[in-house]
């Protein structure tokens, strides 16, 4: 029954998200036409001619018809045609998604590992100079705008030192699958992943530090110590296992924030992911494209949360009751 | 390769000397006498790098889709289209003296300039190997007249509108227009890309057309990935000779800082966007980079919304143009790199701009006009009100991604305050600004204007004629001038009437030109060093990659450093 309730709740959220994905782009001032044609062409066109252009993308129908087509398209996998790219939205998104997953996957894993390790270490040395120093550093880095961090990295590692390429996701001339290609991608991943990881680590770190501090102050830790359990075992088996629960939740929820960061980072590094598609879509008021990208983002965040919810009972037996 | 090469200097000087007589020659019919200033090296030293390359990587920042006339819509990226497509005449409508290209003859055959005959070059093939014929030219005009609109279709659908498109024989086309088109050879023929009938026939939704373009130009687009790269290969069979750069890769870099960092580090060989004013100073003596200031015919202007009060009152527009001082704006916003705005329209260096056209800066006269028209401070709050006593506040909208425009807006605000006009500056995202423009929901706006909009004589009429529904029909005087322009049968008559329109626009503007930027382009000279300037396009365009004799025959004059 727990599973059913969870799935029903997610279905409701998905329905709401689909509606918002459709409505939000249309609520912004402007429409795709202004970006399809230059001002002088627009100024001369009759309403019928404008409708004809919009009809190429299925945007001349009443809003209700467009919404029905959108929902139907989500089910059938036809997300319409992007006005910005002139290609099926799904093709455009599918071409970009692997790049974003690669970027976010690394950033998620690194920020989770780094944030947890640093947070746990900080909890252990709470109040000491090392803890205060780490707190200041992590919070300062975490508060820095991600685009600024990205630009600093480019300035240092590309412009000054010349160590890393400043843009793109893969070397242009390398053949996919070859060692040169993989190495080129890895090289280009370093700065965007670092920028995203820095932005994401602070949240995990704060949660880990706080959760670990709380866990260490709990009665079961006192009891364990009273029973003579070695300090190492108290720390790892009793405190950390309990502290992992909020950390786990935080990392899963952080996926949404990570997507927001990717949007900025991909633009700065000319990284061809779906974050850039959002920027392009918003600039061009490309309704179909935005619906498609938002759908993928919605599904990703929901899937991560669903996975977190579904797996939580395995981590925390109390939830199973 | 020498750091400062006497050879390059000598060549440049020879070019400049050779250009001298051309600049001094008597005026061609329909020309004002205005001339573009020659391009010049901005770098401290002029180098002598390679004049050919196997591969060149350039950074671009505005996507061009699959490089068709429906995915390119403005002067930001039309140079990419010209790599693939040719025109009847080249290089552009902005030079006044374009030369035959796909055509061998573009001839007026009726006294009223409505009928023109075009003889086409024999032996030219499309990239797929099929022959280029009159059918393709006729189809281009038909498709642009009847099909979905794009930035070029007005050449067949409105100014001028073609009423007769006739294939005379395999290499001859005859065109008849509704109204005279005395400048067909120098505007339409030099701007309209010729598309292949076989590829486009039957294409009803060109913006969703996903095939790679087939052109007659010096490059074939062989691969592209949206927002990542474009890969072009030289068309070895190009009738003007095989391009000297064999492989051309264009990589998409939207962020300007990233673009110029990539150029500095050598990841790209050239940046196809103007260098920001502050970087120009920093890079002047960089040994790896060369910079050329080339005429691009761009402008930034203050757009006055004439569709609604208060700017439907032309006297108020007159007062505003007298109250705006563009000289300090150029100094503070553009760090002096460019020219201050002088009048409403067209570009100050365009060959058909009326000489000495100048709106002038005269705040005292502006205040006097406002007083005379009843725009006085009725409620004593320190700013002027409408003649009926209601408060007069002008909103000024600027796109949030244009920091230079925001600075200019603040200066406009301060300058109009000097004559008692109150302005509220608001920064909005580009999409919102476009919506406000389309809906006419603004008083003032600062925007870019590209060569196509500011240096093409036909566009003056398209943008300002009275029948488009958006312009004030109250300006009957202007509408009458436009009608006479449309009926003018000779270049001279057109130019004379255009002068009237320019004077009218300067006196009662719906756009006040703020500045004409000096566009400086940077490249790594050790990768390739044969760039030439072309009016309206800068230095990154197909003419830079053609064989030397072709390149030099079609390029604008070029001056050495320091001139």
PDB file of C-alpha atoms in Angstrom, chain B residues 182-430:
ATOM      1  CA  UNK B 182      16.146  51.109 -60.957  1.00  0.00           C
ATOM      2  CA  UNK B 183      18.480  49.680 -58.336  1.00  0.00           C
ATOM      3  CA  UNK B 184      17.721  46.024 -59.050  1.00  0.00           C
ATOM      4  CA  UNK B 185      21.316  45.315 -60.069  1.00  0.00           C
ATOM      5  CA  UNK B 186      22.883  46.898 -57.009  1.00  0.00           C
ATOM      6  CA  UNK B 187      20.402  45.869 -54.306  1.00  0.00           C
ATOM      7  CA  UNK B 188      18.226  42.871 -55.211  1.00  0.00           C
ATOM      8  CA  UNK B 189      20.816  41.124 -57.368  1.00  0.00           C
ATOM      9  CA  UNK B 190      23.519  41.701 -54.767  1.00  0.00           C
ATOM     10  CA  UNK B 191      21.485  40.481 -51.803  1.00  0.00           C
ATOM     11  CA  UNK B 192      19.267  37.618 -52.927  1.00  0.00           C
ATOM     12  CA  UNK B 193      20.770  34.127 -52.487  1.00  0.00           C
ATOM     13  CA  UNK B 194      19.927  31.856 -55.394  1.00  0.00           C
ATOM     14  CA  UNK B 195      18.539  28.512 -54.247  1.00  0.00           C
ATOM     15  CA  UNK B 196      18.375  25.237 -56.137  1.00  0.00           C
ATOM     16  CA  UNK B 197      15.032  24.401 -57.693  1.00  0.00           C
ATOM     17  CA  UNK B 198      15.619  20.671 -57.381  1.00  0.00           C
ATOM     18  CA  UNK B 199      16.163  20.917 -53.645  1.00  0.00           C
ATOM     19  CA  UNK B 200      13.429  23.377 -52.731  1.00  0.00           C
ATOM     20  CA  UNK B 201      10.624  22.535 -55.105  1.00  0.00           C
ATOM     21  CA  UNK B 202       7.803  21.134 -53.054  1.00  0.00           C
ATOM     22  CA  UNK B 203       9.209  22.219 -49.704  1.00  0.00           C
ATOM     23  CA  UNK B 204       6.227  23.736 -47.927  1.00  0.00           C
ATOM     24  CA  UNK B 205       7.634  24.030 -44.430  1.00  0.00           C
ATOM     25  CA  UNK B 206      11.119  25.382 -45.015  1.00  0.00           C
ATOM     26  CA  UNK B 207      11.817  26.053 -41.344  1.00  0.00           C
ATOM     27  CA  UNK B 208      11.504  22.360 -40.607  1.00  0.00           C
ATOM     28  CA  UNK B 209      13.552  21.373 -43.647  1.00  0.00           C
ATOM     29  CA  UNK B 210      16.450  19.284 -42.370  1.00  0.00           C
ATOM     30  CA  UNK B 211      18.547  18.523 -45.459  1.00  0.00           C
ATOM     31  CA  UNK B 212      21.963  20.067 -45.830  1.00  0.00           C
ATOM     32  CA  UNK B 213      21.981  22.998 -48.258  1.00  0.00           C
ATOM     33  CA  UNK B 214      22.996  22.613 -51.873  1.00  0.00           C
ATOM     34  CA  UNK B 215      24.500  25.803 -53.200  1.00  0.00           C
ATOM     35  CA  UNK B 216      26.888  27.016 -55.856  1.00  0.00           C
ATOM     36  CA  UNK B 217      29.245  28.701 -53.373  1.00  0.00           C
ATOM     37  CA  UNK B 218      32.875  28.032 -52.475  1.00  0.00           C
ATOM     38  CA  UNK B 219      32.040  25.754 -49.537  1.00  0.00           C
ATOM     39  CA  UNK B 220      29.900  22.730 -48.930  1.00  0.00           C
ATOM     40  CA  UNK B 221      28.362  22.194 -45.522  1.00  0.00           C
ATOM     41  CA  UNK B 222      29.214  18.549 -44.856  1.00  0.00           C
ATOM     42  CA  UNK B 223      28.211  18.217 -41.202  1.00  0.00           C
ATOM     43  CA  UNK B 224      26.799  20.207 -38.383  1.00  0.00           C
ATOM     44  CA  UNK B 225      25.567  19.667 -34.900  1.00  0.00           C
ATOM     45  CA  UNK B 226      23.312  22.343 -33.504  1.00  0.00           C
ATOM     46  CA  UNK B 227      25.052  24.461 -30.878  1.00  0.00           C
ATOM     47  CA  UNK B 228      28.329  22.580 -31.382  1.00  0.00           C
ATOM     48  CA  UNK B 229      29.893  23.004 -34.793  1.00  0.00           C
ATOM     49  CA  UNK B 230      29.615  23.436 -38.548  1.00  0.00           C
ATOM     50  CA  UNK B 231      32.044  21.667 -40.848  1.00  0.00           C
ATOM     51  CA  UNK B 232      32.608  23.059 -44.327  1.00  0.00           C
ATOM     52  CA  UNK B 233      34.723  21.615 -47.095  1.00  0.00           C
ATOM     53  CA  UNK B 234      36.112  23.637 -49.952  1.00  0.00           C
ATOM     54  CA  UNK B 235      34.305  23.318 -53.271  1.00  0.00           C
ATOM     55  CA  UNK B 236      37.364  22.490 -55.375  1.00  0.00           C
ATOM     56  CA  UNK B 237      35.345  23.043 -58.553  1.00  0.00           C
ATOM     57  CA  UNK B 238      34.310  26.544 -57.620  1.00  0.00           C
ATOM     58  CA  UNK B 239      34.245  28.615 -60.796  1.00  0.00           C
ATOM     59  CA  UNK B 240      36.283  31.381 -59.198  1.00  0.00           C
ATOM     60  CA  UNK B 241      38.970  28.914 -58.175  1.00  0.00           C
ATOM     61  CA  UNK B 242      39.371  26.512 -55.283  1.00  0.00           C
ATOM     62  CA  UNK B 243      39.248  28.230 -51.874  1.00  0.00           C
ATOM     63  CA  UNK B 244      42.622  28.638 -50.163  1.00  0.00           C
ATOM     64  CA  UNK B 245      41.276  27.269 -46.875  1.00  0.00           C
ATOM     65  CA  UNK B 246      40.399  23.659 -47.511  1.00  0.00           C
ATOM     66  CA  UNK B 247      38.467  22.815 -44.355  1.00  0.00           C
ATOM     67  CA  UNK B 248      36.585  25.358 -42.358  1.00  0.00           C
ATOM     68  CA  UNK B 249      35.222  24.470 -38.943  1.00  0.00           C
ATOM     69  CA  UNK B 250      32.914  26.876 -37.183  1.00  0.00           C
ATOM     70  CA  UNK B 251      32.424  26.177 -33.511  1.00  0.00           C
ATOM     71  CA  UNK B 252      29.568  27.601 -31.491  1.00  0.00           C
ATOM     72  CA  UNK B 253      30.642  29.626 -28.474  1.00  0.00           C
ATOM     73  CA  UNK B 254      27.858  31.774 -27.145  1.00  0.00           C
ATOM     74  CA  UNK B 255      29.594  33.318 -24.177  1.00  0.00           C
ATOM     75  CA  UNK B 256      31.808  36.223 -25.284  1.00  0.00           C
ATOM     76  CA  UNK B 257      34.421  35.701 -22.554  1.00  0.00           C
ATOM     77  CA  UNK B 258      34.768  32.042 -23.473  1.00  0.00           C
ATOM     78  CA  UNK B 259      35.012  32.930 -27.157  1.00  0.00           C
ATOM     79  CA  UNK B 260      37.846  35.391 -26.662  1.00  0.00           C
ATOM     80  CA  UNK B 261      39.631  33.129 -24.178  1.00  0.00           C
ATOM     81  CA  UNK B 262      39.505  30.354 -26.774  1.00  0.00           C
ATOM     82  CA  UNK B 263      41.049  32.711 -29.313  1.00  0.00           C
ATOM     83  CA  UNK B 264      43.762  33.768 -26.902  1.00  0.00           C
ATOM     84  CA  UNK B 265      44.649  30.177 -26.042  1.00  0.00           C
ATOM     85  CA  UNK B 266      44.682  29.096 -29.666  1.00  0.00           C
ATOM     86  CA  UNK B 267      41.682  26.776 -29.451  1.00  0.00           C
ATOM     87  CA  UNK B 268      40.169  28.767 -32.300  1.00  0.00           C
ATOM     88  CA  UNK B 269      41.913  30.701 -35.055  1.00  0.00           C
ATOM     89  CA  UNK B 270      39.495  33.589 -35.291  1.00  0.00           C
ATOM     90  CA  UNK B 271      36.500  35.023 -33.456  1.00  0.00           C
ATOM     91  CA  UNK B 272      33.610  35.924 -35.716  1.00  0.00           C
ATOM     92  CA  UNK B 273      32.212  38.532 -33.384  1.00  0.00           C
ATOM     93  CA  UNK B 274      33.518  42.039 -32.784  1.00  0.00           C
ATOM     94  CA  UNK B 275      36.091  42.358 -30.037  1.00  0.00           C
ATOM     95  CA  UNK B 276      34.723  44.332 -27.049  1.00  0.00           C
ATOM     96  CA  UNK B 277      36.170  47.875 -26.810  1.00  0.00           C
ATOM     97  CA  UNK B 278      38.166  47.153 -23.654  1.00  0.00           C
ATOM     98  CA  UNK B 279      39.804  44.054 -25.181  1.00  0.00           C
ATOM     99  CA  UNK B 280      40.821  45.986 -28.275  1.00  0.00           C
ATOM    100  CA  UNK B 281      43.035  48.136 -26.073  1.00  0.00           C
ATOM    101  CA  UNK B 282      44.443  45.120 -24.240  1.00  0.00           C
ATOM    102  CA  UNK B 283      45.249  43.123 -27.351  1.00  0.00           C
ATOM    103  CA  UNK B 284      46.716  45.907 -29.429  1.00  0.00           C
ATOM    104  CA  UNK B 285      50.281  44.698 -28.934  1.00  0.00           C
ATOM    105  CA  UNK B 286      49.603  40.991 -28.489  1.00  0.00           C
ATOM    106  CA  UNK B 287      52.173  39.154 -30.626  1.00  0.00           C
ATOM    107  CA  UNK B 288      49.862  36.221 -31.381  1.00  0.00           C
ATOM    108  CA  UNK B 289      46.845  38.165 -32.503  1.00  0.00           C
ATOM    109  CA  UNK B 290      46.089  40.505 -35.319  1.00  0.00           C
ATOM    110  CA  UNK B 291      43.146  42.872 -35.269  1.00  0.00           C
ATOM    111  CA  UNK B 292      41.428  44.581 -38.165  1.00  0.00           C
ATOM    112  CA  UNK B 293      38.813  47.273 -37.863  1.00  0.00           C
ATOM    113  CA  UNK B 294      36.449  46.626 -40.755  1.00  0.00           C
ATOM    114  CA  UNK B 295      33.258  48.437 -41.736  1.00  0.00           C
ATOM    115  CA  UNK B 296      30.226  46.457 -40.679  1.00  0.00           C
ATOM    116  CA  UNK B 297      27.601  49.171 -41.047  1.00  0.00           C
ATOM    117  CA  UNK B 298      25.965  48.453 -37.734  1.00  0.00           C
ATOM    118  CA  UNK B 299      24.268  50.887 -35.451  1.00  0.00           C
ATOM    119  CA  UNK B 300      22.573  51.317 -32.105  1.00  0.00           C
ATOM    120  CA  UNK B 301      19.475  53.420 -32.045  1.00  0.00           C
ATOM    121  CA  UNK B 302      16.820  54.836 -29.816  1.00  0.00           C
ATOM    122  CA  UNK B 303      13.492  53.604 -31.127  1.00  0.00           C
ATOM    123  CA  UNK B 304      10.557  55.984 -30.619  1.00  0.00           C
ATOM    124  CA  UNK B 305       7.176  54.287 -30.660  1.00  0.00           C
ATOM    125  CA  UNK B 306       5.152  56.345 -33.099  1.00  0.00           C
ATOM    126  CA  UNK B 307       2.145  54.073 -32.934  1.00  0.00           C
ATOM    127  CA  UNK B 308       0.719  55.693 -29.844  1.00  0.00           C
ATOM    128  CA  UNK B 309       0.918  58.923 -27.860  1.00  0.00           C
ATOM    129  CA  UNK B 310       2.984  60.821 -27.124  1.00  0.00           C
ATOM    130  CA  UNK B 311       5.311  60.086 -30.059  1.00  0.00           C
ATOM    131  CA  UNK B 312       2.559  60.264 -32.616  1.00  0.00           C
ATOM    132  CA  UNK B 313       3.265  63.967 -32.126  1.00  0.00           C
ATOM    133  CA  UNK B 314       6.128  64.582 -34.484  1.00  0.00           C
ATOM    134  CA  UNK B 315       7.116  67.820 -32.755  1.00  0.00           C
ATOM    135  CA  UNK B 316       7.835  65.843 -29.603  1.00  0.00           C
ATOM    136  CA  UNK B 317      10.020  63.523 -31.678  1.00  0.00           C
ATOM    137  CA  UNK B 318      11.795  66.565 -33.033  1.00  0.00           C
ATOM    138  CA  UNK B 319      12.438  67.783 -29.486  1.00  0.00           C
ATOM    139  CA  UNK B 320      13.821  64.404 -28.423  1.00  0.00           C
ATOM    140  CA  UNK B 321      16.290  64.211 -31.300  1.00  0.00           C
ATOM    141  CA  UNK B 322      17.541  67.701 -30.453  1.00  0.00           C
ATOM    142  CA  UNK B 323      17.910  66.794 -26.774  1.00  0.00           C
ATOM    143  CA  UNK B 324      20.002  63.650 -27.248  1.00  0.00           C
ATOM    144  CA  UNK B 325      23.754  64.230 -27.326  1.00  0.00           C
ATOM    145  CA  UNK B 326      25.415  61.221 -28.910  1.00  0.00           C
ATOM    146  CA  UNK B 327      29.059  62.310 -28.679  1.00  0.00           C
ATOM    147  CA  UNK B 328      29.519  61.653 -24.927  1.00  0.00           C
ATOM    148  CA  UNK B 329      27.554  58.438 -25.339  1.00  0.00           C
ATOM    149  CA  UNK B 330      30.092  57.134 -27.807  1.00  0.00           C
ATOM    150  CA  UNK B 331      32.950  58.101 -25.514  1.00  0.00           C
ATOM    151  CA  UNK B 332      31.532  56.553 -22.349  1.00  0.00           C
ATOM    152  CA  UNK B 333      29.710  53.512 -23.710  1.00  0.00           C
ATOM    153  CA  UNK B 334      31.908  52.538 -26.659  1.00  0.00           C
ATOM    154  CA  UNK B 335      35.151  54.023 -25.308  1.00  0.00           C
ATOM    155  CA  UNK B 336      35.290  56.206 -28.404  1.00  0.00           C
ATOM    156  CA  UNK B 337      35.434  53.237 -30.790  1.00  0.00           C
ATOM    157  CA  UNK B 338      33.033  54.216 -33.522  1.00  0.00           C
ATOM    158  CA  UNK B 339      31.175  57.276 -34.670  1.00  0.00           C
ATOM    159  CA  UNK B 340      28.469  59.181 -32.828  1.00  0.00           C
ATOM    160  CA  UNK B 341      24.953  59.051 -34.232  1.00  0.00           C
ATOM    161  CA  UNK B 342      24.186  61.958 -36.503  1.00  0.00           C
ATOM    162  CA  UNK B 343      20.709  61.412 -37.863  1.00  0.00           C
ATOM    163  CA  UNK B 344      17.849  58.972 -37.984  1.00  0.00           C
ATOM    164  CA  UNK B 345      18.568  56.862 -41.039  1.00  0.00           C
ATOM    165  CA  UNK B 346      20.488  55.411 -42.952  1.00  0.00           C
ATOM    166  CA  UNK B 347      24.071  54.571 -41.887  1.00  0.00           C
ATOM    167  CA  UNK B 348      26.309  57.616 -42.044  1.00  0.00           C
ATOM    168  CA  UNK B 349      28.803  55.839 -44.338  1.00  0.00           C
ATOM    169  CA  UNK B 350      26.295  54.404 -46.755  1.00  0.00           C
ATOM    170  CA  UNK B 351      26.807  55.392 -50.383  1.00  0.00           C
ATOM    171  CA  UNK B 352      23.291  56.725 -50.717  1.00  0.00           C
ATOM    172  CA  UNK B 353      23.141  58.693 -47.480  1.00  0.00           C
ATOM    173  CA  UNK B 354      22.600  62.404 -47.954  1.00  0.00           C
ATOM    174  CA  UNK B 355      25.865  64.171 -47.177  1.00  0.00           C
ATOM    175  CA  UNK B 356      25.945  66.332 -44.060  1.00  0.00           C
ATOM    176  CA  UNK B 357      22.696  64.961 -42.768  1.00  0.00           C
ATOM    177  CA  UNK B 358      22.728  66.008 -39.147  1.00  0.00           C
ATOM    178  CA  UNK B 359      20.007  66.246 -36.535  1.00  0.00           C
ATOM    179  CA  UNK B 360      22.164  68.386 -34.245  1.00  0.00           C
ATOM    180  CA  UNK B 361      22.246  68.663 -30.497  1.00  0.00           C
ATOM    181  CA  UNK B 362      20.368  71.720 -29.309  1.00  0.00           C
ATOM    182  CA  UNK B 363      18.645  71.322 -25.940  1.00  0.00           C
ATOM    183  CA  UNK B 364      17.563  74.972 -25.916  1.00  0.00           C
ATOM    184  CA  UNK B 365      15.658  74.499 -29.155  1.00  0.00           C
ATOM    185  CA  UNK B 366      14.250  71.238 -27.823  1.00  0.00           C
ATOM    186  CA  UNK B 367      12.940  73.024 -24.732  1.00  0.00           C
ATOM    187  CA  UNK B 368      11.492  75.800 -26.886  1.00  0.00           C
ATOM    188  CA  UNK B 369       9.622  73.265 -29.038  1.00  0.00           C
ATOM    189  CA  UNK B 370       8.257  71.532 -25.953  1.00  0.00           C
ATOM    190  CA  UNK B 371       7.124  74.846 -24.513  1.00  0.00           C
ATOM    191  CA  UNK B 372       5.492  75.854 -27.768  1.00  0.00           C
ATOM    192  CA  UNK B 373       3.646  72.544 -28.026  1.00  0.00           C
ATOM    193  CA  UNK B 374       2.302  72.866 -24.493  1.00  0.00           C
ATOM    194  CA  UNK B 375       4.481  70.238 -22.806  1.00  0.00           C
ATOM    195  CA  UNK B 376       5.097  72.293 -19.672  1.00  0.00           C
ATOM    196  CA  UNK B 377       5.429  71.507 -15.997  1.00  0.00           C
ATOM    197  CA  UNK B 378       1.805  71.960 -15.003  1.00  0.00           C
ATOM    198  CA  UNK B 379       1.941  70.378 -11.547  1.00  0.00           C
ATOM    199  CA  UNK B 380       5.277  71.806 -10.416  1.00  0.00           C
ATOM    200  CA  UNK B 381       6.983  68.431  -9.921  1.00  0.00           C
ATOM    201  CA  UNK B 382       9.986  69.468 -12.009  1.00  0.00           C
ATOM    202  CA  UNK B 383       9.099  67.498 -15.148  1.00  0.00           C
ATOM    203  CA  UNK B 384       6.941  68.336 -18.096  1.00  0.00           C
ATOM    204  CA  UNK B 385       3.355  67.186 -18.455  1.00  0.00           C
ATOM    205  CA  UNK B 386       1.011  66.657 -21.389  1.00  0.00           C
ATOM    206  CA  UNK B 387      -0.698  69.755 -22.768  1.00  0.00           C
ATOM    207  CA  UNK B 388      -3.858  68.655 -20.915  1.00  0.00           C
ATOM    208  CA  UNK B 389      -1.939  68.691 -17.622  1.00  0.00           C
ATOM    209  CA  UNK B 390      -1.664  64.953 -17.100  1.00  0.00           C
ATOM    210  CA  UNK B 391       1.774  63.610 -16.145  1.00  0.00           C
ATOM    211  CA  UNK B 392       4.135  62.741 -18.996  1.00  0.00           C
ATOM    212  CA  UNK B 393       6.458  59.826 -18.208  1.00  0.00           C
ATOM    213  CA  UNK B 394       8.314  58.013 -20.957  1.00  0.00           C
ATOM    214  CA  UNK B 395       9.297  54.398 -20.456  1.00  0.00           C
ATOM    215  CA  UNK B 396      12.579  53.273 -21.973  1.00  0.00           C
ATOM    216  CA  UNK B 397      13.018  49.531 -22.435  1.00  0.00           C
ATOM    217  CA  UNK B 398      16.369  47.805 -22.824  1.00  0.00           C
ATOM    218  CA  UNK B 399      17.205  44.123 -23.266  1.00  0.00           C
ATOM    219  CA  UNK B 400      18.800  42.692 -20.150  1.00  0.00           C
ATOM    220  CA  UNK B 401      21.515  40.950 -22.177  1.00  0.00           C
ATOM    221  CA  UNK B 402      22.805  44.251 -23.542  1.00  0.00           C
ATOM    222  CA  UNK B 403      24.806  45.995 -20.808  1.00  0.00           C
ATOM    223  CA  UNK B 404      26.066  48.659 -23.213  1.00  0.00           C
ATOM    224  CA  UNK B 405      22.507  49.624 -24.046  1.00  0.00           C
ATOM    225  CA  UNK B 406      21.677  49.901 -20.375  1.00  0.00           C
ATOM    226  CA  UNK B 407      24.485  52.420 -19.933  1.00  0.00           C
ATOM    227  CA  UNK B 408      23.242  54.322 -22.973  1.00  0.00           C
ATOM    228  CA  UNK B 409      19.710  54.280 -21.565  1.00  0.00           C
ATOM    229  CA  UNK B 410      20.907  55.915 -18.385  1.00  0.00           C
ATOM    230  CA  UNK B 411      22.522  58.657 -20.440  1.00  0.00           C
ATOM    231  CA  UNK B 412      19.371  59.178 -22.496  1.00  0.00           C
ATOM    232  CA  UNK B 413      17.462  59.397 -19.225  1.00  0.00           C
ATOM    233  CA  UNK B 414      19.830  62.100 -17.935  1.00  0.00           C
ATOM    234  CA  UNK B 415      19.841  64.031 -21.210  1.00  0.00           C
ATOM    235  CA  UNK B 416      16.077  64.098 -21.579  1.00  0.00           C
ATOM    236  CA  UNK B 417      15.806  65.161 -17.948  1.00  0.00           C
ATOM    237  CA  UNK B 418      17.830  68.228 -18.938  1.00  0.00           C
ATOM    238  CA  UNK B 419      14.921  69.388 -21.086  1.00  0.00           C
ATOM    239  CA  UNK B 420      12.358  68.375 -18.479  1.00  0.00           C
ATOM    240  CA  UNK B 421      11.266  65.016 -19.874  1.00  0.00           C
ATOM    241  CA  UNK B 422      10.935  62.213 -17.364  1.00  0.00           C
ATOM    242  CA  UNK B 423      12.126  58.750 -18.388  1.00  0.00           C
ATOM    243  CA  UNK B 424      11.768  55.426 -16.565  1.00  0.00           C
ATOM    244  CA  UNK B 425      14.442  52.960 -17.689  1.00  0.00           C
ATOM    245  CA  UNK B 426      13.501  49.288 -17.471  1.00  0.00           C
ATOM    246  CA  UNK B 427      15.617  46.267 -18.338  1.00  0.00           C
ATOM    247  CA  UNK B 428      13.665  43.256 -19.602  1.00  0.00           C
ATOM    248  CA  UNK B 429      14.622  39.936 -21.137  1.00  0.00           C
ATOM    249  CA  UNK B 430      14.981  39.938 -24.939  1.00  0.00           C
TER     250      UNK B 430
END
